[in-house]
Coordinates of C-alpha atoms in Angstrom, one line a residue:
M913 CA 79.5 93.0 92.0
N914 CA 81.2 93.0 95.4
K915 CA 80.7 96.5 96.7
T916 CA 82.9 95.8 99.7
D917 CA 85.9 94.8 97.6
L918 CA 85.3 97.7 95.2
K919 CA 85.2 100.2 98.0
E920 CA 88.3 98.8 99.7
T921 CA 90.3 98.8 96.4
A922 CA 89.3 102.4 95.6
R923 CA 90.2 103.6 99.1
N924 CA 93.6 101.8 99.0
L925 CA 94.4 103.5 95.7
V926 CA 94.2 106.9 97.3
S927 CA 95.4 106.1 100.9
D928 CA 98.4 107.5 102.7
S929 CA 99.1 110.3 100.2
K930 CA 100.1 107.7 97.6
G931 CA 99.3 108.1 93.9
I932 CA 99.0 106.0 90.7
L933 CA 101.8 105.4 88.2
A934 CA 100.3 105.6 84.7
M935 CA 102.6 103.4 82.6
D936 CA 100.0 102.4 80.0
E937 CA 101.3 104.2 76.9
S938 CA 99.9 102.7 73.7
F939 CA 102.3 101.4 71.0
P940 CA 102.2 104.6 69.0
T941 CA 102.7 106.8 72.1
I942 CA 105.7 104.9 73.5
K943 CA 107.2 104.6 70.0
K944 CA 107.0 108.4 69.6
R945 CA 108.7 109.0 73.0
F946 CA 111.4 106.4 72.3
E947 CA 112.2 107.8 68.9
K948 CA 112.8 111.3 70.4
L949 CA 115.5 109.7 72.5
N950 CA 116.9 107.4 69.8
I951 CA 115.7 104.3 71.7
E952 CA 114.8 101.4 69.4
D953 CA 111.1 100.6 69.8
T954 CA 111.1 96.8 70.4
E955 CA 109.2 94.6 72.8
K956 CA 112.4 93.9 74.8
N957 CA 113.1 97.6 75.3
R958 CA 109.5 98.2 76.3
Q959 CA 109.9 95.4 78.9
I960 CA 113.2 96.7 80.1
Y961 CA 111.8 100.2 80.5
R962 CA 108.7 99.2 82.4
D963 CA 110.7 96.9 84.6
L964 CA 112.9 99.9 85.4
L965 CA 109.8 101.8 86.5
V966 CA 108.3 99.2 88.8
T967 CA 111.6 98.1 90.4
A968 CA 112.5 101.6 91.5
P969 CA 113.6 101.4 95.1
D970 CA 110.9 102.0 97.7
L971 CA 108.4 102.8 95.0
N972 CA 105.6 101.3 97.2
K973 CA 106.1 104.0 99.8
Y974 CA 104.7 106.6 97.3
I975 CA 102.8 104.6 94.7
S976 CA 99.5 102.7 95.4
G977 CA 98.7 101.4 91.9
A978 CA 100.2 101.1 88.4
I979 CA 98.2 101.2 85.2
L980 CA 99.5 98.7 82.7
F981 CA 99.1 98.3 78.9
D982 CA 97.7 95.2 77.4
E983 CA 101.2 94.1 76.4
T984 CA 102.7 94.7 79.8
I985 CA 100.1 92.8 81.9
K986 CA 101.0 89.7 79.8
Q987 CA 104.7 90.2 80.1
Q988 CA 107.2 89.2 82.8
T989 CA 109.6 91.4 84.7
L990 CA 113.3 90.8 84.0
S991 CA 113.3 88.6 87.2
G992 CA 110.8 86.3 85.7
Q993 CA 107.6 87.2 87.5
S994 CA 104.5 88.5 85.7
F995 CA 104.1 92.2 86.1
P996 CA 100.9 91.9 88.1
D997 CA 102.5 89.3 90.4
F998 CA 105.5 91.5 91.0
L999 CA 103.4 94.5 91.7
N1000 CA 101.2 92.6 94.2
S1001 CA 104.4 91.3 95.9
I1002 CA 105.4 95.0 96.7
N1003 CA 101.8 96.0 97.6
I1004 CA 101.1 98.0 94.5
I1005 CA 97.7 97.3 92.9
P1006 CA 97.8 96.3 89.2
G1007 CA 95.5 98.2 86.8
I1008 CA 94.9 98.1 83.1
K1009 CA 94.0 100.6 80.3
V1010 CA 91.0 99.2 78.5
D1011 CA 89.9 101.9 76.0
A1012 CA 90.8 101.6 72.3
G1013 CA 91.7 105.3 72.0
A1014 CA 90.0 108.5 71.0
K1015 CA 88.7 108.6 67.4
P1016 CA 87.2 111.4 65.3
F1017 CA 83.6 111.9 66.4
S1018 CA 81.3 111.6 63.4
C1019 CA 79.6 114.9 62.2
H1020 CA 81.5 116.9 64.9
P1021 CA 84.8 118.3 63.5
G1022 CA 87.5 118.9 66.1
E1023 CA 86.0 116.5 68.6
K1024 CA 86.7 112.8 69.5
I1025 CA 84.8 109.9 71.0
T1026 CA 86.6 107.1 72.8
E1027 CA 86.0 103.6 71.5
G1028 CA 86.4 100.1 73.0
L1029 CA 83.1 99.1 74.5
D1030 CA 82.7 96.1 72.1
G1031 CA 83.7 92.9 73.8
L1032 CA 84.7 94.8 77.0
D1033 CA 83.0 92.5 79.4
S1034 CA 85.0 89.4 78.2
R1035 CA 88.2 91.5 78.2
M1036 CA 87.5 92.5 81.7
K1037 CA 87.1 89.0 82.8
N1038 CA 90.4 88.1 81.2
Y1039 CA 92.2 91.1 82.8
Y1040 CA 90.7 90.2 86.2
S1041 CA 92.2 86.7 85.8
L1042 CA 95.5 88.2 85.0
G1043 CA 95.5 90.2 88.2
A1044 CA 94.0 93.6 87.3
R1045 CA 91.9 95.2 90.1
F1046 CA 91.3 98.6 88.6
A1047 CA 91.0 99.9 85.0
K1048 CA 91.2 103.2 83.1
W1049 CA 89.2 104.7 80.3
R1050 CA 90.1 108.2 78.9
A1051 CA 87.7 110.6 77.2
V1052 CA 89.1 113.6 75.4
I1053 CA 87.3 117.0 75.6
N1054 CA 88.4 119.9 73.4
I1055 CA 87.8 123.6 74.1
S1056 CA 87.4 126.0 71.3
E1057 CA 85.8 129.4 71.7
E1058 CA 85.7 130.0 67.9
N1059 CA 83.9 126.7 67.2
N1060 CA 81.8 126.6 70.4
L1061 CA 83.4 123.4 71.6
P1062 CA 82.8 121.1 73.4
S1063 CA 79.4 120.4 71.9
D1064 CA 76.7 118.9 74.0
A1065 CA 76.7 115.9 71.7
S1066 CA 80.4 115.2 72.5
L1067 CA 79.9 115.6 76.2
I1068 CA 76.9 113.3 76.3
A1069 CA 78.4 110.7 74.1
N1070 CA 81.7 110.5 76.0
A1071 CA 79.9 110.6 79.4
N1072 CA 77.7 107.7 78.3
A1073 CA 80.7 105.7 77.2
L1074 CA 82.5 106.4 80.5
A1075 CA 79.4 105.3 82.4
R1076 CA 78.9 102.1 80.4
Y1077 CA 82.6 101.3 80.9
A1078 CA 82.4 101.9 84.6
S1079 CA 79.4 99.7 85.0
I1080 CA 81.1 96.8 83.1
C1081 CA 84.2 97.3 85.3
Q1082 CA 82.2 97.0 88.5
E1083 CA 80.2 94.1 87.3
N1084 CA 83.6 92.3 87.1
N1085 CA 84.8 93.6 90.5
I1086 CA 87.3 96.0 88.9
V1087 CA 87.4 99.6 90.1
P1088 CA 87.0 102.0 87.2
I1089 CA 89.1 105.1 86.9
V1090 CA 86.8 107.6 85.2
E1091 CA 89.0 110.0 83.1
P1092 CA 87.3 113.0 81.3
E1093 CA 90.3 115.0 80.2
V1094 CA 89.6 118.6 79.2
L1095 CA 92.6 119.4 77.0
M1096 CA 95.0 122.3 77.6
D1097 CA 95.2 122.9 73.8
G1098 CA 94.2 126.5 72.8
D1099 CA 94.4 130.0 74.0
H1100 CA 91.3 130.1 76.2
P1101 CA 91.3 131.7 79.7
I1102 CA 91.0 129.8 82.9
E1103 CA 87.5 131.1 83.4
L1104 CA 86.4 129.2 80.3
T1105 CA 88.2 126.1 81.4
L1106 CA 86.3 126.2 84.6
E1107 CA 83.0 126.6 82.8
K1108 CA 83.6 123.7 80.4
T1109 CA 85.1 121.4 83.0
S1110 CA 82.2 122.0 85.3
K1111 CA 79.7 121.1 82.6
T1112 CA 81.8 118.0 81.6
L1113 CA 81.8 116.7 85.2
S1114 CA 78.1 117.5 85.8
I1115 CA 77.2 115.4 82.7
V1116 CA 79.6 112.6 83.5
F1117 CA 78.1 112.1 87.0
D1118 CA 74.5 112.4 85.6
H1119 CA 75.3 109.4 83.4
L1120 CA 77.2 107.5 86.1
N1121 CA 74.1 107.9 88.4
F1122 CA 71.7 107.0 85.6
L1123 CA 73.5 103.7 85.0
D1124 CA 73.7 102.9 88.8
V1125 CA 77.5 103.1 89.0
Y1126 CA 78.6 102.6 92.6
L1127 CA 80.3 105.9 93.3
E1128 CA 82.2 104.7 96.4
G1129 CA 83.9 102.2 94.1
I1130 CA 85.3 104.6 91.5
I1131 CA 88.3 106.9 91.2
L1132 CA 87.9 110.2 89.2
K1133 CA 90.9 111.2 87.1
P1134 CA 90.2 114.7 85.9
S1135 CA 92.4 117.4 84.4
M1136 CA 93.2 120.5 86.6
V1137 CA 91.4 123.7 85.7
I1138 CA 94.1 125.6 83.8
E1139 CA 94.2 128.2 81.1
G1140 CA 94.9 127.0 77.5
V1141 CA 98.6 126.5 76.8
N1142 CA 98.7 129.5 74.4
C1143 CA 96.7 131.8 76.6
P1144 CA 98.7 135.0 77.2
K1145 CA 97.6 135.3 80.8
K1146 CA 99.3 132.6 83.0
N1147 CA 97.8 131.8 86.4
D1148 CA 99.7 130.8 89.5
S1149 CA 99.2 127.7 91.6
K1150 CA 96.9 129.4 94.0
M1151 CA 94.4 130.4 91.2
I1152 CA 94.6 127.0 89.5
A1153 CA 94.0 125.2 92.8
S1154 CA 91.1 127.4 93.9
S1155 CA 89.5 127.1 90.5
T1156 CA 89.9 123.3 90.4
I1157 CA 88.5 122.9 94.0
K1158 CA 85.5 125.1 93.1
C1159 CA 84.8 122.9 90.1
L1160 CA 85.1 119.7 92.0
A1161 CA 83.1 120.9 95.0
E1162 CA 80.2 121.9 92.8
N1163 CA 80.1 118.7 90.6
V1164 CA 81.7 115.7 92.3
P1165 CA 79.7 113.9 95.0
Q1166 CA 81.3 113.4 98.3
D1167 CA 80.8 109.6 98.0
V1168 CA 83.7 109.5 95.5
P1169 CA 86.7 108.3 97.6
G1170 CA 89.4 109.9 95.6
I1171 CA 90.4 112.2 92.8
A1172 CA 93.7 111.3 91.1
F1173 CA 94.7 114.1 88.7
L1174 CA 96.3 113.7 85.4
S1175 CA 99.2 115.9 84.5
G1176 CA 97.7 116.8 81.1
G1177 CA 100.8 118.2 79.5
Q1178 CA 102.0 120.3 82.4
S1179 CA 105.6 120.4 83.3
D1180 CA 106.7 118.0 86.0
D1181 CA 107.1 120.9 88.5
D1182 CA 103.8 122.6 87.7
A1183 CA 101.9 119.3 88.1
T1184 CA 103.5 118.8 91.5
N1185 CA 103.1 122.3 92.7
N1186 CA 99.5 122.6 91.7
L1187 CA 98.6 119.4 93.4
N1188 CA 100.4 120.6 96.6
E1189 CA 98.5 123.9 96.6
M1190 CA 95.2 122.0 96.1
N1191 CA 95.9 119.9 99.2
I1192 CA 96.7 123.0 101.2
Q1193 CA 93.5 124.7 100.2
S1194 CA 91.1 121.7 100.2
Q1195 CA 90.0 121.1 103.8
D1196 CA 86.3 120.6 103.7
N1197 CA 85.9 117.7 101.3
N1198 CA 85.8 113.9 101.9
W1199 CA 87.7 112.9 98.8
K1200 CA 91.4 112.5 98.8
L1201 CA 93.3 114.6 96.2
T1202 CA 96.3 112.7 94.7
F1203 CA 98.0 112.0 91.3
S1204 CA 97.8 109.6 88.5
Y1205 CA 100.8 110.8 86.4
G1206 CA 102.5 109.4 83.4
R1207 CA 105.0 111.8 81.9
A1208 CA 105.3 113.8 85.1
L1209 CA 106.7 110.7 86.9
Q1210 CA 108.5 109.1 84.0
Q1211 CA 109.9 111.6 81.5
A1212 CA 113.1 112.6 83.4
A1213 CA 113.9 108.9 84.0
M1214 CA 113.3 107.9 80.4
T1215 CA 115.5 110.7 79.2
F1216 CA 118.3 109.7 81.5
W1217 CA 118.0 106.0 80.7
S1218 CA 117.9 106.6 76.9
G1219 CA 118.0 102.8 76.3
K1220 CA 121.4 102.3 78.0
D1221 CA 121.9 99.5 80.5
E1222 CA 124.5 101.5 82.5
N1223 CA 121.9 104.2 83.2
I1224 CA 119.2 101.9 84.6
E1225 CA 120.0 102.2 88.3
S1226 CA 120.3 106.0 88.2
A1227 CA 117.1 106.2 86.2
K1228 CA 115.3 104.2 88.9
K1229 CA 116.4 106.7 91.5
I1230 CA 114.9 109.5 89.4
V1231 CA 111.5 107.6 89.3
M1232 CA 111.6 107.2 93.1
E1233 CA 112.4 110.9 93.6
R1234 CA 109.5 112.0 91.3
A1235 CA 107.2 109.7 93.1
K1236 CA 108.3 111.0 96.5
V1237 CA 107.8 114.7 95.7
N1238 CA 104.3 114.0 94.3
S1239 CA 103.4 112.0 97.4
L1240 CA 104.4 115.0 99.5
A1241 CA 102.3 117.2 97.3
A1242 CA 99.3 114.8 97.8
A1243 CA 99.7 115.6 101.5
G1244 CA 100.1 119.3 101.0
K1245 CA 103.6 119.0 102.5
L1246 CA 105.9 119.8 99.7
S1247 CA 108.6 122.3 100.7

């Protein structure tokens, strides 16, 4: 483990109000999104689409890193460079999704455990050789008042997996993005989200510390503290921001260099406005608050493109504009 390299990479991922482009959709996920737009789900179309994303003009002004899928890290851009080589050429750090997805958690209905630890060390070595310098592993936490979820068993099992993944990453000089996503599904109020997210993060950092994970060489990718999507009481950005900052301040060590939020099913504008408000309110913490968005950066561009070559250049401009407004939000300067 080279702590100097890990620390430098982690800091570069959250520097200058830049954020991370999450373009790591699995085969089933991108198939579902393509089908909604009547785009044929082929390897060539996936290559064209992901080339569209990374070749958006001036992307490196606003994006520090890009999370790739296993297929993409082994593909070439339309210009003939490997995706990692192209990203490096424009000063965007290549990353890789390494988990095998969230599966039903045995004996715990309604909960999931993320798999993918088997053989992870050898896969990390291969991804490093292909150019990856950071990685992502997503845990899924479900809230249900009726069923008293999340259970302690789910929180502990997922935190342990995140910590084991993070230690394997760092052993291979790859910065781990630690992603415990507390889902928006349900009708729970924001107060319950705050309680459950706080408990989740507390347990995650207990396990990271127990396994001696180097906290200055990680990026945390949490969900924002938001009410359930079906909750009748909707909160504004100021309440969401203050609740999220309170949660982070009480549970995230100041050694962590950056927090890159996931959008978690929010609308594009909500994800951007909430991030902007957090950066306005957060003045007393060492970590940078930025974004690691997938749909909130991509969906408008994918919809405009719709698999048609004549729409590619305009779709690229949409990607760039979405990246720009989120970079402004990461500085708390969005008008």
